[in-house]
């Protein structure tokens, strides 16, 4: 149950962070969509960095959902550069397939509609790899810091 609660809270916050704040400001000041998307992604990555360690605190230390989220914020704020790097590297791997997906209409007209299937499959494979990379690196980093007694 704590894992589901923390996952739901994290998902809602990250969805809102990626989707709304920069888009709202961008519409007010007339920001180009590309810049708006870039700033939204960076804001989402920064926020994700603070929620990143909630799951390890639940799974590896048996904490409650709210306690693990609070602890994740404290832990990540002391190690922000490491937390951001753990989030940023897997994300940057997915950027090419994200851009292909965004330009899917152009691809369908210029190459062939069937190529969209390849773009979709490539996107799913890359996202799967990025998720495994994130989870593996996160787990190794968390266990290493815990072994040194730095998760307290």
PDB file of C-alpha atoms in Angstrom:
ATOM      1  CA  UNK A   1       0.000   0.000   0.000  1.00  0.00           C
ATOM      2  CA  UNK A   2       2.717   2.603   0.817  1.00  0.00           C
ATOM      3  CA  UNK A   3       4.335   1.941  -2.548  1.00  0.00           C
ATOM      4  CA  UNK A   4       1.073   2.520  -4.415  1.00  0.00           C
ATOM      5  CA  UNK A   5       0.353   5.717  -2.473  1.00  0.00           C
ATOM      6  CA  UNK A   6       3.844   7.118  -3.077  1.00  0.00           C
ATOM      7  CA  UNK A   7       3.708   6.124  -6.754  1.00  0.00           C
ATOM      8  CA  UNK A   8       0.321   7.827  -7.185  1.00  0.00           C
ATOM      9  CA  UNK A   9       1.462  11.033  -5.479  1.00  0.00           C
ATOM     10  CA  UNK A  10       4.691  11.102  -7.457  1.00  0.00           C
ATOM     11  CA  UNK A  11       2.900  10.441 -10.741  1.00  0.00           C
ATOM     12  CA  UNK A  12       0.349  13.205 -10.206  1.00  0.00           C
ATOM     13  CA  UNK A  13       2.984  15.749  -9.167  1.00  0.00           C
ATOM     14  CA  UNK A  14       5.305  14.880 -12.060  1.00  0.00           C
ATOM     15  CA  UNK A  15       2.481  14.952 -14.602  1.00  0.00           C
ATOM     16  CA  UNK A  16       1.411  18.371 -13.358  1.00  0.00           C
ATOM     17  CA  UNK A  17       5.001  19.649 -13.286  1.00  0.00           C
ATOM     18  CA  UNK A  18       5.715  18.535 -16.845  1.00  0.00           C
ATOM     19  CA  UNK A  19       2.394  19.758 -18.182  1.00  0.00           C
ATOM     20  CA  UNK A  20       1.124  22.943 -16.579  1.00  0.00           C
ATOM     21  CA  UNK A  21       3.448  25.570 -15.026  1.00  0.00           C
ATOM     22  CA  UNK A  22       5.676  26.406 -17.979  1.00  0.00           C
ATOM     23  CA  UNK A  23       2.823  26.017 -20.471  1.00  0.00           C
ATOM     24  CA  UNK A  24       0.762  28.542 -18.517  1.00  0.00           C
ATOM     25  CA  UNK A  25       3.608  31.040 -18.278  1.00  0.00           C
ATOM     26  CA  UNK A  26       4.613  30.373 -21.877  1.00  0.00           C
ATOM     27  CA  UNK A  27       1.119  31.237 -23.117  1.00  0.00           C
ATOM     28  CA  UNK A  28       1.127  34.455 -21.099  1.00  0.00           C
ATOM     29  CA  UNK A  29       4.446  35.727 -22.474  1.00  0.00           C
ATOM     30  CA  UNK A  30       4.217  34.181 -25.949  1.00  0.00           C
ATOM     31  CA  UNK A  31       7.082  31.715 -25.502  1.00  0.00           C
ATOM     32  CA  UNK A  32       7.925  29.481 -28.500  1.00  0.00           C
ATOM     33  CA  UNK A  33       6.646  25.916 -28.066  1.00  0.00           C
ATOM     34  CA  UNK A  34      10.129  24.402 -28.333  1.00  0.00           C
ATOM     35  CA  UNK A  35      11.432  26.529 -25.472  1.00  0.00           C
ATOM     36  CA  UNK A  36       8.269  25.818 -23.523  1.00  0.00           C
ATOM     37  CA  UNK A  37       8.762  22.049 -23.936  1.00  0.00           C
ATOM     38  CA  UNK A  38      12.432  22.271 -22.961  1.00  0.00           C
ATOM     39  CA  UNK A  39      11.712  24.277 -19.815  1.00  0.00           C
ATOM     40  CA  UNK A  40       8.839  21.930 -18.898  1.00  0.00           C
ATOM     41  CA  UNK A  41      11.141  18.942 -19.226  1.00  0.00           C
ATOM     42  CA  UNK A  42      13.853  20.570 -17.094  1.00  0.00           C
ATOM     43  CA  UNK A  43      11.347  21.562 -14.413  1.00  0.00           C
ATOM     44  CA  UNK A  44       9.943  18.034 -14.409  1.00  0.00           C
ATOM     45  CA  UNK A  45      13.424  16.541 -14.103  1.00  0.00           C
ATOM     46  CA  UNK A  46      14.271  18.814 -11.183  1.00  0.00           C
ATOM     47  CA  UNK A  47      11.050  17.853  -9.384  1.00  0.00           C
ATOM     48  CA  UNK A  48      11.572  14.178 -10.195  1.00  0.00           C
ATOM     49  CA  UNK A  49      15.012  14.422  -8.598  1.00  0.00           C
ATOM     50  CA  UNK A  50      13.370  15.193  -5.249  1.00  0.00           C
ATOM     51  CA  UNK A  51      10.866  12.326  -5.460  1.00  0.00           C
ATOM     52  CA  UNK A  52      13.460   9.886  -6.778  1.00  0.00           C
ATOM     53  CA  UNK A  53      14.409   8.202  -3.515  1.00  0.00           C
ATOM     54  CA  UNK A  54      10.878   7.669  -2.165  1.00  0.00           C
ATOM     55  CA  UNK A  55      10.594   4.161  -3.614  1.00  0.00           C
ATOM     56  CA  UNK A  56      13.921   2.912  -2.196  1.00  0.00           C
ATOM     57  CA  UNK A  57      12.964   4.232   1.247  1.00  0.00           C
ATOM     58  CA  UNK A  58       9.721   2.253   1.038  1.00  0.00           C
ATOM     59  CA  UNK A  59      11.126  -0.935  -0.495  1.00  0.00           C
ATOM     60  CA  UNK A  60      14.500  -1.128   1.234  1.00  0.00           C
ATOM     61  CA  UNK A  61      13.784   0.519   4.580  1.00  0.00           C
ATOM     62  CA  UNK A  62      10.055  -0.175   5.037  1.00  0.00           C
ATOM     63  CA  UNK A  63       8.990   3.450   5.541  1.00  0.00           C
ATOM     64  CA  UNK A  64       5.481   4.790   5.014  1.00  0.00           C
ATOM     65  CA  UNK A  65       4.565   6.660   1.832  1.00  0.00           C
ATOM     66  CA  UNK A  66       4.547  10.164   3.311  1.00  0.00           C
ATOM     67  CA  UNK A  67       7.633   9.562   5.442  1.00  0.00           C
ATOM     68  CA  UNK A  68       9.506   8.210   2.427  1.00  0.00           C
ATOM     69  CA  UNK A  69       8.563  11.222   0.278  1.00  0.00           C
ATOM     70  CA  UNK A  70       9.681  13.635   3.004  1.00  0.00           C
ATOM     71  CA  UNK A  71      12.889  11.686   3.497  1.00  0.00           C
ATOM     72  CA  UNK A  72      13.461  11.602  -0.260  1.00  0.00           C
ATOM     73  CA  UNK A  73      13.242  15.407  -0.386  1.00  0.00           C
ATOM     74  CA  UNK A  74      15.806  15.754   2.420  1.00  0.00           C
ATOM     75  CA  UNK A  75      18.087  13.108   0.940  1.00  0.00           C
ATOM     76  CA  UNK A  76      17.949  14.548  -2.591  1.00  0.00           C
ATOM     77  CA  UNK A  77      18.421  18.122  -1.425  1.00  0.00           C
ATOM     78  CA  UNK A  78      21.745  17.108   0.156  1.00  0.00           C
ATOM     79  CA  UNK A  79      22.760  15.298  -3.051  1.00  0.00           C
ATOM     80  CA  UNK A  80      20.956  17.271  -5.732  1.00  0.00           C
ATOM     81  CA  UNK A  81      23.641  16.965  -8.408  1.00  0.00           C
ATOM     82  CA  UNK A  82      23.739  13.173  -8.064  1.00  0.00           C
ATOM     83  CA  UNK A  83      19.931  12.900  -7.985  1.00  0.00           C
ATOM     84  CA  UNK A  84      19.552  15.140 -11.033  1.00  0.00           C
ATOM     85  CA  UNK A  85      22.215  13.144 -12.915  1.00  0.00           C
ATOM     86  CA  UNK A  86      20.415   9.884 -12.101  1.00  0.00           C
ATOM     87  CA  UNK A  87      17.242  11.340 -13.648  1.00  0.00           C
ATOM     88  CA  UNK A  88      18.823  13.295 -16.513  1.00  0.00           C
ATOM     89  CA  UNK A  89      20.941  10.559 -18.145  1.00  0.00           C
ATOM     90  CA  UNK A  90      18.076   8.105 -18.788  1.00  0.00           C
ATOM     91  CA  UNK A  91      15.849  10.965 -19.935  1.00  0.00           C
ATOM     92  CA  UNK A  92      18.378  12.253 -22.451  1.00  0.00           C
ATOM     93  CA  UNK A  93      18.475   8.776 -24.007  1.00  0.00           C
ATOM     94  CA  UNK A  94      14.774   9.058 -24.802  1.00  0.00           C
ATOM     95  CA  UNK A  95      14.943  12.504 -26.436  1.00  0.00           C
ATOM     96  CA  UNK A  96      15.547  11.251 -30.019  1.00  0.00           C
ATOM     97  CA  UNK A  97      12.500   8.998 -29.963  1.00  0.00           C
ATOM     98  CA  UNK A  98      10.428  11.740 -28.300  1.00  0.00           C
ATOM     99  CA  UNK A  99      11.364  14.095 -31.130  1.00  0.00           C
ATOM    100  CA  UNK A 100      10.504  11.440 -33.705  1.00  0.00           C
ATOM    101  CA  UNK A 101       7.130  10.953 -32.043  1.00  0.00           C
ATOM    102  CA  UNK A 102       6.459  14.682 -32.023  1.00  0.00           C
ATOM    103  CA  UNK A 103       7.239  14.843 -35.736  1.00  0.00           C
ATOM    104  CA  UNK A 104       5.227  11.731 -36.588  1.00  0.00           C
ATOM    105  CA  UNK A 105       2.953  13.515 -39.052  1.00  0.00           C
ATOM    106  CA  UNK A 106       5.934  14.730 -41.078  1.00  0.00           C
ATOM    107  CA  UNK A 107       7.472  11.269 -40.999  1.00  0.00           C
ATOM    108  CA  UNK A 108       4.229   9.704 -42.215  1.00  0.00           C
ATOM    109  CA  UNK A 109       3.984  12.110 -45.150  1.00  0.00           C
ATOM    110  CA  UNK A 110       7.658  12.151 -46.126  1.00  0.00           C
ATOM    111  CA  UNK A 111       8.720   8.560 -45.564  1.00  0.00           C
ATOM    112  CA  UNK A 112       5.715   6.290 -45.135  1.00  0.00           C
ATOM    113  CA  UNK A 113       2.928   5.738 -42.637  1.00  0.00           C
ATOM    114  CA  UNK A 114       4.347   2.309 -41.844  1.00  0.00           C
ATOM    115  CA  UNK A 115       7.489   3.922 -40.458  1.00  0.00           C
ATOM    116  CA  UNK A 116       5.423   5.195 -37.526  1.00  0.00           C
ATOM    117  CA  UNK A 117       5.239   1.629 -36.246  1.00  0.00           C
ATOM    118  CA  UNK A 118       9.040   1.524 -36.177  1.00  0.00           C
ATOM    119  CA  UNK A 119       9.175   4.872 -34.383  1.00  0.00           C
ATOM    120  CA  UNK A 120       6.681   3.632 -31.784  1.00  0.00           C
ATOM    121  CA  UNK A 121       8.531   0.359 -31.204  1.00  0.00           C
ATOM    122  CA  UNK A 122      11.885   2.164 -30.985  1.00  0.00           C
ATOM    123  CA  UNK A 123      10.388   4.601 -28.483  1.00  0.00           C
ATOM    124  CA  UNK A 124       9.077   1.799 -26.290  1.00  0.00           C
ATOM    125  CA  UNK A 125      12.398  -0.081 -26.362  1.00  0.00           C
ATOM    126  CA  UNK A 126      14.378   3.044 -25.517  1.00  0.00           C
ATOM    127  CA  UNK A 127      11.989   3.973 -22.700  1.00  0.00           C
ATOM    128  CA  UNK A 128      12.231   0.459 -21.285  1.00  0.00           C
ATOM    129  CA  UNK A 129      16.027   0.633 -21.382  1.00  0.00           C
ATOM    130  CA  UNK A 130      15.987   4.102 -19.787  1.00  0.00           C
ATOM    131  CA  UNK A 131      13.682   2.888 -16.997  1.00  0.00           C
ATOM    132  CA  UNK A 132      15.961  -0.065 -16.242  1.00  0.00           C
ATOM    133  CA  UNK A 133      18.974   2.236 -16.294  1.00  0.00           C
ATOM    134  CA  UNK A 134      17.278   4.641 -13.890  1.00  0.00           C
ATOM    135  CA  UNK A 135      16.128   1.917 -11.499  1.00  0.00           C
ATOM    136  CA  UNK A 136      19.475   0.118 -11.561  1.00  0.00           C
ATOM    137  CA  UNK A 137      21.551   3.255 -11.041  1.00  0.00           C
ATOM    138  CA  UNK A 138      19.165   4.499  -8.365  1.00  0.00           C
ATOM    139  CA  UNK A 139      19.281   1.218  -6.469  1.00  0.00           C
ATOM    140  CA  UNK A 140      23.073   0.982  -6.632  1.00  0.00           C
ATOM    141  CA  UNK A 141      23.516   4.601  -5.548  1.00  0.00           C
ATOM    142  CA  UNK A 142      21.009   4.255  -2.712  1.00  0.00           C
ATOM    143  CA  UNK A 143      22.557   1.023  -1.420  1.00  0.00           C
ATOM    144  CA  UNK A 144      26.037   2.511  -1.600  1.00  0.00           C
ATOM    145  CA  UNK A 145      25.030   5.581   0.396  1.00  0.00           C
ATOM    146  CA  UNK A 146      23.097   3.443   2.859  1.00  0.00           C
ATOM    147  CA  UNK A 147      26.137   1.212   3.407  1.00  0.00           C
ATOM    148  CA  UNK A 148      28.140   4.322   4.234  1.00  0.00           C
ATOM    149  CA  UNK A 149      25.423   5.376   6.679  1.00  0.00           C
ATOM    150  CA  UNK A 150      24.434   8.462   4.698  1.00  0.00           C
ATOM    151  CA  UNK A 151      20.697   7.765   4.385  1.00  0.00           C
ATOM    152  CA  UNK A 152      19.963   8.744   7.953  1.00  0.00           C
TER     153      UNK A 152
END
